[in-house]
PDB file of C-alpha atoms in Angstrom:
ATOM      1  CA  MET A   1     -15.449   7.833  -6.740  1.00 86.00           C
ATOM      2  CA  VAL A   2     -15.695   4.230  -5.628  1.00 94.00           C
ATOM      3  CA  THR A   3     -18.837   2.152  -5.442  1.00 95.00           C
ATOM      4  CA  GLU A   4     -20.088  -0.693  -3.306  1.00 96.00           C
ATOM      5  CA  ASP A   5     -19.040  -3.019  -6.131  1.00 96.00           C
ATOM      6  CA  ASP A   6     -15.469  -1.670  -5.856  1.00 96.00           C
ATOM      7  CA  VAL A   7     -15.513  -2.310  -2.100  1.00 97.00           C
ATOM      8  CA  ARG A   8     -16.738  -5.853  -2.700  1.00 97.00           C
ATOM      9  CA  ARG A   9     -14.169  -6.591  -5.434  1.00 97.00           C
ATOM     10  CA  LEU A  10     -11.221  -5.265  -3.411  1.00 97.00           C
ATOM     11  CA  ALA A  11     -12.270  -6.769  -0.088  1.00 98.00           C
ATOM     12  CA  LEU A  12     -12.921 -10.218  -1.538  1.00 98.00           C
ATOM     13  CA  ALA A  13      -9.517 -10.176  -3.277  1.00 96.00           C
ATOM     14  CA  LEU A  14      -7.890 -10.460   0.154  1.00 97.00           C
ATOM     15  CA  PRO A  15      -7.058 -13.969   1.427  1.00 97.00           C
ATOM     16  CA  GLU A  16      -9.950 -15.810   3.062  1.00 97.00           C
ATOM     17  CA  ALA A  17     -12.209 -12.754   2.919  1.00 98.00           C
ATOM     18  CA  VAL A  18     -15.920 -13.492   2.846  1.00 98.00           C
ATOM     19  CA  GLU A  19     -18.997 -11.329   2.614  1.00 98.00           C
ATOM     20  CA  LYS A  20     -21.809 -11.533   5.149  1.00 98.00           C
ATOM     21  CA  THR A  21     -24.482  -9.142   6.299  1.00 97.00           C
ATOM     22  CA  MET A  22     -24.071  -6.917   9.358  1.00 96.00           C
ATOM     23  CA  TYR A  23     -26.936  -4.642  10.401  1.00 93.00           C
ATOM     24  CA  GLY A  24     -28.561  -5.365   7.060  1.00 95.00           C
ATOM     25  CA  THR A  25     -25.626  -4.138   4.977  1.00 96.00           C
ATOM     26  CA  PRO A  26     -22.652  -5.855   3.294  1.00 97.00           C
ATOM     27  CA  ALA A  27     -19.738  -6.597   5.612  1.00 98.00           C
ATOM     28  CA  PHE A  28     -16.447  -8.357   5.011  1.00 98.00           C
ATOM     29  CA  TYR A  29     -14.816 -10.840   7.333  1.00 98.00           C
ATOM     30  CA  VAL A  30     -11.603 -12.792   7.652  1.00 98.00           C
ATOM     31  CA  ARG A  31     -11.839 -15.948   9.750  1.00 97.00           C
ATOM     32  CA  GLY A  32     -14.942 -14.724  11.519  1.00 97.00           C
ATOM     33  CA  LYS A  33     -13.723 -11.184  12.289  1.00 98.00           C
ATOM     34  CA  TRP A  34     -15.141  -8.192  10.434  1.00 98.00           C
ATOM     35  CA  PHE A  35     -12.764  -5.796   8.725  1.00 98.00           C
ATOM     36  CA  ALA A  36     -15.125  -3.589   6.723  1.00 98.00           C
ATOM     37  CA  ARG A  37     -18.811  -2.742   6.582  1.00 98.00           C
ATOM     38  CA  VAL A  38     -20.893  -0.592   4.261  1.00 98.00           C
ATOM     39  CA  ARG A  39     -23.090   1.731   6.319  1.00 96.00           C
ATOM     40  CA  GLU A  40     -26.805   2.050   5.823  1.00 94.00           C
ATOM     41  CA  GLU A  41     -26.346   5.224   3.730  1.00 91.00           C
ATOM     42  CA  GLY A  42     -24.649   3.047   1.099  1.00 91.00           C
ATOM     43  CA  ASP A  43     -21.822   5.489   0.373  1.00 96.00           C
ATOM     44  CA  VAL A  44     -19.829   5.215   3.599  1.00 97.00           C
ATOM     45  CA  LEU A  45     -17.485   2.444   4.690  1.00 98.00           C
ATOM     46  CA  VAL A  46     -16.756   1.547   8.330  1.00 98.00           C
ATOM     47  CA  LEU A  47     -13.172   0.372   8.927  1.00 98.00           C
ATOM     48  CA  PRO A  48     -11.184  -0.587  12.005  1.00 98.00           C
ATOM     49  CA  VAL A  49      -7.849   1.211  12.356  1.00 98.00           C
ATOM     50  CA  GLY A  50      -4.821   0.507  14.535  1.00 97.00           C
ATOM     51  CA  SER A  51      -5.584   3.049  17.256  1.00 97.00           C
ATOM     52  CA  GLU A  52      -7.646   6.085  18.145  1.00 97.00           C
ATOM     53  CA  GLU A  53      -4.540   8.142  17.343  1.00 97.00           C
ATOM     54  CA  GLU A  54      -4.469   6.705  13.811  1.00 97.00           C
ATOM     55  CA  LYS A  55      -8.171   7.498  13.464  1.00 98.00           C
ATOM     56  CA  ALA A  56      -7.589  11.092  14.600  1.00 97.00           C
ATOM     57  CA  GLY A  57      -4.668  11.417  12.190  1.00 97.00           C
ATOM     58  CA  LEU A  58      -6.740  10.235   9.229  1.00 97.00           C
ATOM     59  CA  ILE A  59      -9.563  12.642  10.044  1.00 98.00           C
ATOM     60  CA  ALA A  60      -7.140  15.553  10.560  1.00 98.00           C
ATOM     61  CA  ALA A  61      -5.297  14.772   7.315  1.00 97.00           C
ATOM     62  CA  ASP A  62      -8.454  14.640   5.184  1.00 97.00           C
ATOM     63  CA  PRO A  63     -11.777  15.415   6.891  1.00 97.00           C
ATOM     64  CA  GLY A  64     -13.465  15.301   3.493  1.00 97.00           C
ATOM     65  CA  ALA A  65     -12.691  11.591   3.212  1.00 98.00           C
ATOM     66  CA  PHE A  66     -12.543  10.437   6.835  1.00 98.00           C
ATOM     67  CA  PHE A  67     -14.923  11.171   9.680  1.00 98.00           C
ATOM     68  CA  THR A  68     -16.578   9.708  12.736  1.00 98.00           C
ATOM     69  CA  THR A  69     -19.863   9.936  14.602  1.00 97.00           C
ATOM     70  CA  PRO A  70     -20.590   9.927  18.334  1.00 97.00           C
ATOM     71  CA  HIS A  71     -21.419   6.216  18.040  1.00 95.00           C
ATOM     72  CA  TYR A  72     -17.734   5.522  17.308  1.00 96.00           C
ATOM     73  CA  ASP A  73     -16.274   7.798  20.006  1.00 94.00           C
ATOM     74  CA  GLY A  74     -13.654   5.883  21.971  1.00 95.00           C
ATOM     75  CA  SER A  75     -13.359   3.277  19.223  1.00 97.00           C
ATOM     76  CA  ALA A  76     -10.495   2.730  16.775  1.00 98.00           C
ATOM     77  CA  THR A  77     -12.986   2.811  13.909  1.00 98.00           C
ATOM     78  CA  VAL A  78     -13.122   5.368  11.106  1.00 98.00           C
ATOM     79  CA  LEU A  79     -15.759   6.156   8.492  1.00 98.00           C
ATOM     80  CA  VAL A  80     -14.739   6.682   4.858  1.00 98.00           C
ATOM     81  CA  ARG A  81     -16.792   8.522   2.229  1.00 98.00           C
ATOM     82  CA  PHE A  82     -16.881   6.592  -1.064  1.00 96.00           C
ATOM     83  CA  GLY A  83     -16.821   9.824  -3.065  1.00 94.00           C
ATOM     84  CA  ALA A  84     -13.585  11.036  -1.478  1.00 97.00           C
ATOM     85  CA  VAL A  85     -11.260   8.093  -2.200  1.00 97.00           C
ATOM     86  CA  ASP A  86     -10.229   6.293  -5.353  1.00 96.00           C
ATOM     87  CA  ALA A  87      -9.995   2.537  -5.871  1.00 96.00           C
ATOM     88  CA  GLU A  88      -6.261   2.461  -5.157  1.00 95.00           C
ATOM     89  CA  GLU A  89      -6.617   4.142  -1.786  1.00 96.00           C
ATOM     90  CA  LEU A  90      -9.657   2.032  -0.974  1.00 96.00           C
ATOM     91  CA  GLY A  91      -7.596  -1.104  -1.623  1.00 96.00           C
ATOM     92  CA  GLU A  92      -4.921   0.175   0.754  1.00 96.00           C
ATOM     93  CA  LEU A  93      -7.453   1.005   3.461  1.00 97.00           C
ATOM     94  CA  LEU A  94      -9.126  -2.386   3.147  1.00 98.00           C
ATOM     95  CA  THR A  95      -5.784  -4.179   3.258  1.00 97.00           C
ATOM     96  CA  ASP A  96      -4.765  -2.291   6.394  1.00 97.00           C
ATOM     97  CA  ALA A  97      -8.085  -3.185   8.053  1.00 98.00           C
ATOM     98  CA  TRP A  98      -7.767  -6.818   6.925  1.00 98.00           C
ATOM     99  CA  ARG A  99      -4.251  -6.968   8.437  1.00 97.00           C
ATOM    100  CA  LEU A 100      -5.637  -5.854  11.795  1.00 97.00           C
ATOM    101  CA  ARG A 101      -8.145  -8.701  11.896  1.00 98.00           C
ATOM    102  CA  ALA A 102      -6.429 -11.547  10.052  1.00 98.00           C
ATOM    103  CA  PRO A 103      -4.393 -14.089  12.028  1.00 97.00           C
ATOM    104  CA  GLY A 104      -0.650 -13.413  12.005  1.00 96.00           C
ATOM    105  CA  ARG A 105       0.151 -16.537   9.988  1.00 96.00           C
ATOM    106  CA  LEU A 106      -2.295 -15.533   7.273  1.00 97.00           C
ATOM    107  CA  VAL A 107      -0.775 -12.039   7.108  1.00 96.00           C
ATOM    108  CA  ALA A 108       2.722 -13.546   6.936  1.00 95.00           C
ATOM    109  CA  ALA A 109       1.679 -15.850   4.091  1.00 94.00           C
ATOM    110  CA  PHE A 110       0.129 -12.882   2.275  1.00 94.00           C
ATOM    111  CA  ASP A 111       3.327 -10.862   2.712  1.00 91.00           C
ATOM    112  CA  THR A 112       5.552 -13.615   1.326  1.00 91.00           C
ATOM    113  CA  SER A 113       3.385 -14.647  -1.618  1.00 86.00           C
ATOM    114  CA  PRO A 114       3.854 -12.930  -4.974  1.00 78.00           C
ATOM    115  CA  PRO A 115       1.107 -10.303  -5.028  1.00 62.00           C
ATOM    116  CA  PRO A 116      -1.136 -10.246  -8.084  1.00 62.00           C
ATOM    117  CA  ASP A 117      -1.753  -6.541  -7.433  1.00 55.00           C
ATOM    118  CA  ARG A 118       0.754  -4.398  -5.546  1.00 45.00           C
ATOM    119  CA  ARG A 119      -1.974  -1.882  -4.737  1.00 43.00           C
ATOM    120  CA  LEU A 120      -3.303  -4.354  -2.171  1.00 47.00           C
ATOM    121  CA  ARG A 121       0.001  -4.319  -0.277  1.00 45.00           C
ATOM    122  CA  GLY A 122      -0.637  -1.174   1.778  1.00 45.00           C
ATOM    123  CA  GLN A 123       1.605   1.181  -0.204  1.00 41.00           C
ATOM    124  CA  GLY A 124      -0.479   4.307   0.294  1.00 40.00           C
ATOM    125  CA  ARG A 125      -0.355   7.686  -1.390  1.00 38.00           C
ATOM    126  CA  ARG A 126      -1.740   9.307   1.743  1.00 43.00           C
ATOM    127  CA  THR A 127       0.283   9.075   4.939  1.00 41.00           C
ATOM    128  CA  ARG A 128      -1.646   7.146   7.536  1.00 45.00           C
ATOM    129  CA  PRO A 129      -0.289   7.223  11.075  1.00 44.00           C
ATOM    130  CA  GLY A 130       0.617   3.736  12.230  1.00 45.00           C
ATOM    131  CA  ALA A 131       0.201   2.173   8.790  1.00 44.00           C
ATOM    132  CA  GLY A 132       2.822  -0.428   8.050  1.00 41.00           C
ATOM    133  CA  GLY A 133       3.831   1.102   4.687  1.00 38.00           C
ATOM    134  CA  ALA A 134       5.492  -0.678   1.792  1.00 36.00           C
ATOM    135  CA  GLY A 135       3.898  -4.001   2.704  1.00 37.00           C
ATOM    136  CA  ASP A 136       6.427  -4.560   5.472  1.00 37.00           C
ATOM    137  CA  GLY A 137       3.848  -6.208   7.719  1.00 37.00           C
ATOM    138  CA  GLU A 138       5.216  -4.488  10.818  1.00 35.00           C
ATOM    139  CA  ARG A 139       2.426  -3.261  13.064  1.00 34.00           C
ATOM    140  CA  GLY A 140       2.869  -3.035  16.771  1.00 37.00           C
ATOM    141  CA  ASP A 141      -0.782  -3.907  17.348  1.00 37.00           C
ATOM    142  CA  ARG A 142      -0.920  -6.967  15.099  1.00 34.00           C
ATOM    143  CA  ARG A 143      -1.376 -10.315  16.750  1.00 34.00           C
ATOM    144  CA  THR A 144       0.917 -13.166  15.870  1.00 35.00           C
ATOM    145  CA  ALA A 145      -0.212 -16.726  15.605  1.00 35.00           C
TER     146      ALA A 145
END
Protein backbone atom coordinates (compact mmCIF):
# COMPACT_ATOMS: atom_id res chain seq x y z
CA MET A 1 0.00 0.00 0.00
CA VAL A 2 1.30 3.43 -0.89
CA THR A 3 0.94 6.57 1.17
CA GLU A 4 0.65 10.26 0.46
CA ASP A 5 4.37 10.51 1.23
CA ASP A 6 5.06 7.94 -1.53
CA VAL A 7 2.97 9.99 -3.96
CA ARG A 8 4.90 13.12 -3.01
CA ARG A 9 8.32 11.46 -3.29
CA LEU A 10 7.59 9.90 -6.70
CA ALA A 11 5.83 12.91 -8.18
CA LEU A 12 8.52 15.37 -7.11
CA ALA A 13 11.23 13.11 -8.58
CA LEU A 14 9.91 13.99 -12.05
CA PRO A 15 11.56 16.94 -13.85
CA GLU A 16 10.23 20.36 -12.89
CA ALA A 17 7.45 18.88 -10.76
CA VAL A 18 6.20 21.10 -7.96
CA GLU A 19 3.62 20.65 -5.25
CA LYS A 20 0.77 23.10 -4.75
CA THR A 21 -2.65 22.86 -3.20
CA MET A 22 -5.78 22.14 -5.24
CA TYR A 23 -9.16 22.03 -3.49
CA GLY A 24 -7.31 21.98 -0.19
CA THR A 25 -5.30 18.84 -0.97
CA PRO A 26 -1.79 18.20 -2.33
CA ALA A 27 -1.50 18.43 -6.11
CA PHE A 28 1.48 18.11 -8.42
CA TYR A 29 2.21 20.30 -11.40
CA VAL A 30 4.66 20.55 -14.25
CA ARG A 31 5.06 24.02 -15.74
CA GLY A 32 1.72 25.15 -14.38
CA LYS A 33 -0.32 22.10 -15.44
CA TRP A 34 -1.55 19.59 -12.86
CA PHE A 35 -0.74 15.93 -13.34
CA ALA A 36 -1.85 14.42 -10.03
CA ARG A 37 -3.99 15.33 -7.04
CA VAL A 38 -4.73 13.61 -3.75
CA ARG A 39 -8.48 13.57 -3.16
CA GLU A 40 -10.09 14.78 0.02
CA GLU A 41 -10.39 11.20 1.34
CA GLY A 42 -6.58 11.11 1.51
CA ASP A 43 -6.24 7.60 0.07
CA VAL A 44 -7.25 8.23 -3.54
CA LEU A 45 -5.22 9.84 -6.31
CA VAL A 46 -6.72 11.70 -9.29
CA LEU A 47 -4.73 11.28 -12.52
CA PRO A 48 -5.24 12.40 -16.10
CA VAL A 49 -4.98 9.61 -18.68
CA GLY A 50 -4.57 9.70 -22.46
CA SER A 51 -8.21 9.12 -23.35
CA GLU A 52 -11.57 7.98 -22.04
CA GLU A 53 -10.81 4.63 -23.68
CA GLU A 54 -7.62 4.31 -21.62
CA LYS A 55 -9.59 5.19 -18.50
CA ALA A 56 -12.20 2.53 -19.30
CA GLY A 57 -9.45 -0.01 -19.95
CA LEU A 58 -7.79 0.66 -16.60
CA ILE A 59 -11.07 0.33 -14.72
CA ALA A 60 -12.00 -2.87 -16.60
CA ALA A 61 -8.56 -4.38 -16.01
CA ASP A 62 -8.56 -3.73 -12.25
CA PRO A 63 -11.70 -2.17 -10.74
CA GLY A 64 -10.20 -2.70 -7.29
CA ALA A 65 -7.45 -0.20 -8.08
CA PHE A 66 -9.06 2.12 -10.63
CA PHE A 67 -12.47 3.75 -10.56
CA THR A 68 -14.37 6.90 -11.40
CA THR A 69 -17.26 8.94 -10.07
CA PRO A 70 -20.04 10.79 -11.90
CA HIS A 71 -18.03 14.00 -11.46
CA TYR A 72 -15.41 12.61 -13.87
CA ASP A 73 -17.84 11.23 -16.48
CA GLY A 74 -16.76 12.38 -19.93
CA SER A 75 -13.28 13.21 -18.66
CA ALA A 76 -10.01 11.38 -19.34
CA THR A 77 -9.35 11.27 -15.60
CA VAL A 78 -9.10 8.15 -13.44
CA LEU A 79 -9.10 7.64 -9.68
CA VAL A 80 -6.56 5.30 -8.08
CA ARG A 81 -6.90 3.68 -4.64
CA PHE A 82 -3.64 3.93 -2.67
CA GLY A 83 -4.23 0.51 -1.10
CA ALA A 84 -4.47 -1.26 -4.46
CA VAL A 85 -1.16 -0.24 -6.07
CA ASP A 86 2.45 -0.55 -5.02
CA ALA A 87 5.14 2.13 -5.25
CA GLU A 88 6.46 0.81 -8.56
CA GLU A 89 3.09 1.00 -10.28
CA LEU A 90 2.40 4.37 -8.70
CA GLY A 91 5.65 5.68 -10.17
CA GLU A 92 4.59 4.43 -13.60
CA LEU A 93 1.14 6.00 -13.32
CA LEU A 94 2.58 9.32 -12.19
CA THR A 95 5.14 9.30 -14.99
CA ASP A 96 2.44 8.61 -17.58
CA ALA A 97 0.33 11.48 -16.20
CA TRP A 98 3.38 13.78 -16.10
CA ARG A 99 4.13 12.94 -19.76
CA LEU A 100 0.62 14.03 -20.73
CA ARG A 101 1.08 17.46 -19.18
CA ALA A 102 4.78 18.22 -19.60
CA PRO A 103 5.95 20.13 -22.68
CA GLY A 104 7.32 17.91 -25.45
CA ARG A 105 10.87 19.22 -25.09
CA LEU A 106 10.90 18.42 -21.38
CA VAL A 107 9.64 14.89 -22.08
CA ALA A 108 12.29 14.45 -24.79
CA ALA A 109 15.03 15.61 -22.41
CA PHE A 110 13.72 13.20 -19.76
CA ASP A 111 13.74 10.33 -22.27
CA THR A 112 17.32 10.97 -23.36
CA SER A 113 18.84 11.57 -19.93
CA PRO A 114 20.23 8.63 -17.97
CA PRO A 115 17.42 7.74 -15.57
CA PRO A 116 18.33 7.47 -11.90
CA ASP A 117 15.42 5.05 -11.47
CA ARG A 118 14.08 2.99 -14.36
CA ARG A 119 10.78 2.53 -12.54
CA LEU A 120 9.95 6.13 -13.43
CA ARG A 121 10.24 5.39 -17.15
CA GLY A 122 6.73 4.00 -17.66
CA GLN A 123 7.67 0.32 -17.86
CA GLY A 124 4.51 -1.04 -16.27
CA ARG A 125 3.66 -4.47 -14.94
CA ARG A 126 0.00 -3.87 -15.72
CA THR A 127 -1.00 -3.30 -19.33
CA ARG A 128 -2.46 0.15 -19.72
CA PRO A 129 -4.18 0.92 -23.01
CA GLY A 130 -2.44 3.76 -24.79
CA ALA A 131 0.55 3.80 -22.44
CA GLY A 132 3.81 4.40 -24.23
CA GLY A 133 5.56 1.37 -22.69
CA ALA A 134 9.29 0.87 -22.28
CA GLY A 135 9.93 4.60 -21.99
CA ASP A 136 9.64 5.04 -25.75
CA GLY A 137 7.94 8.42 -25.39
CA GLU A 138 5.53 7.69 -28.24
CA ARG A 139 2.03 8.87 -27.42
CA GLY A 140 -0.32 9.99 -30.11
CA ASP A 141 -1.89 12.55 -27.78
CA ARG A 142 1.34 14.14 -26.56
CA ARG A 143 2.03 17.69 -27.61
CA THR A 144 5.38 18.58 -29.08
CA ALA A 145 7.14 21.81 -28.42
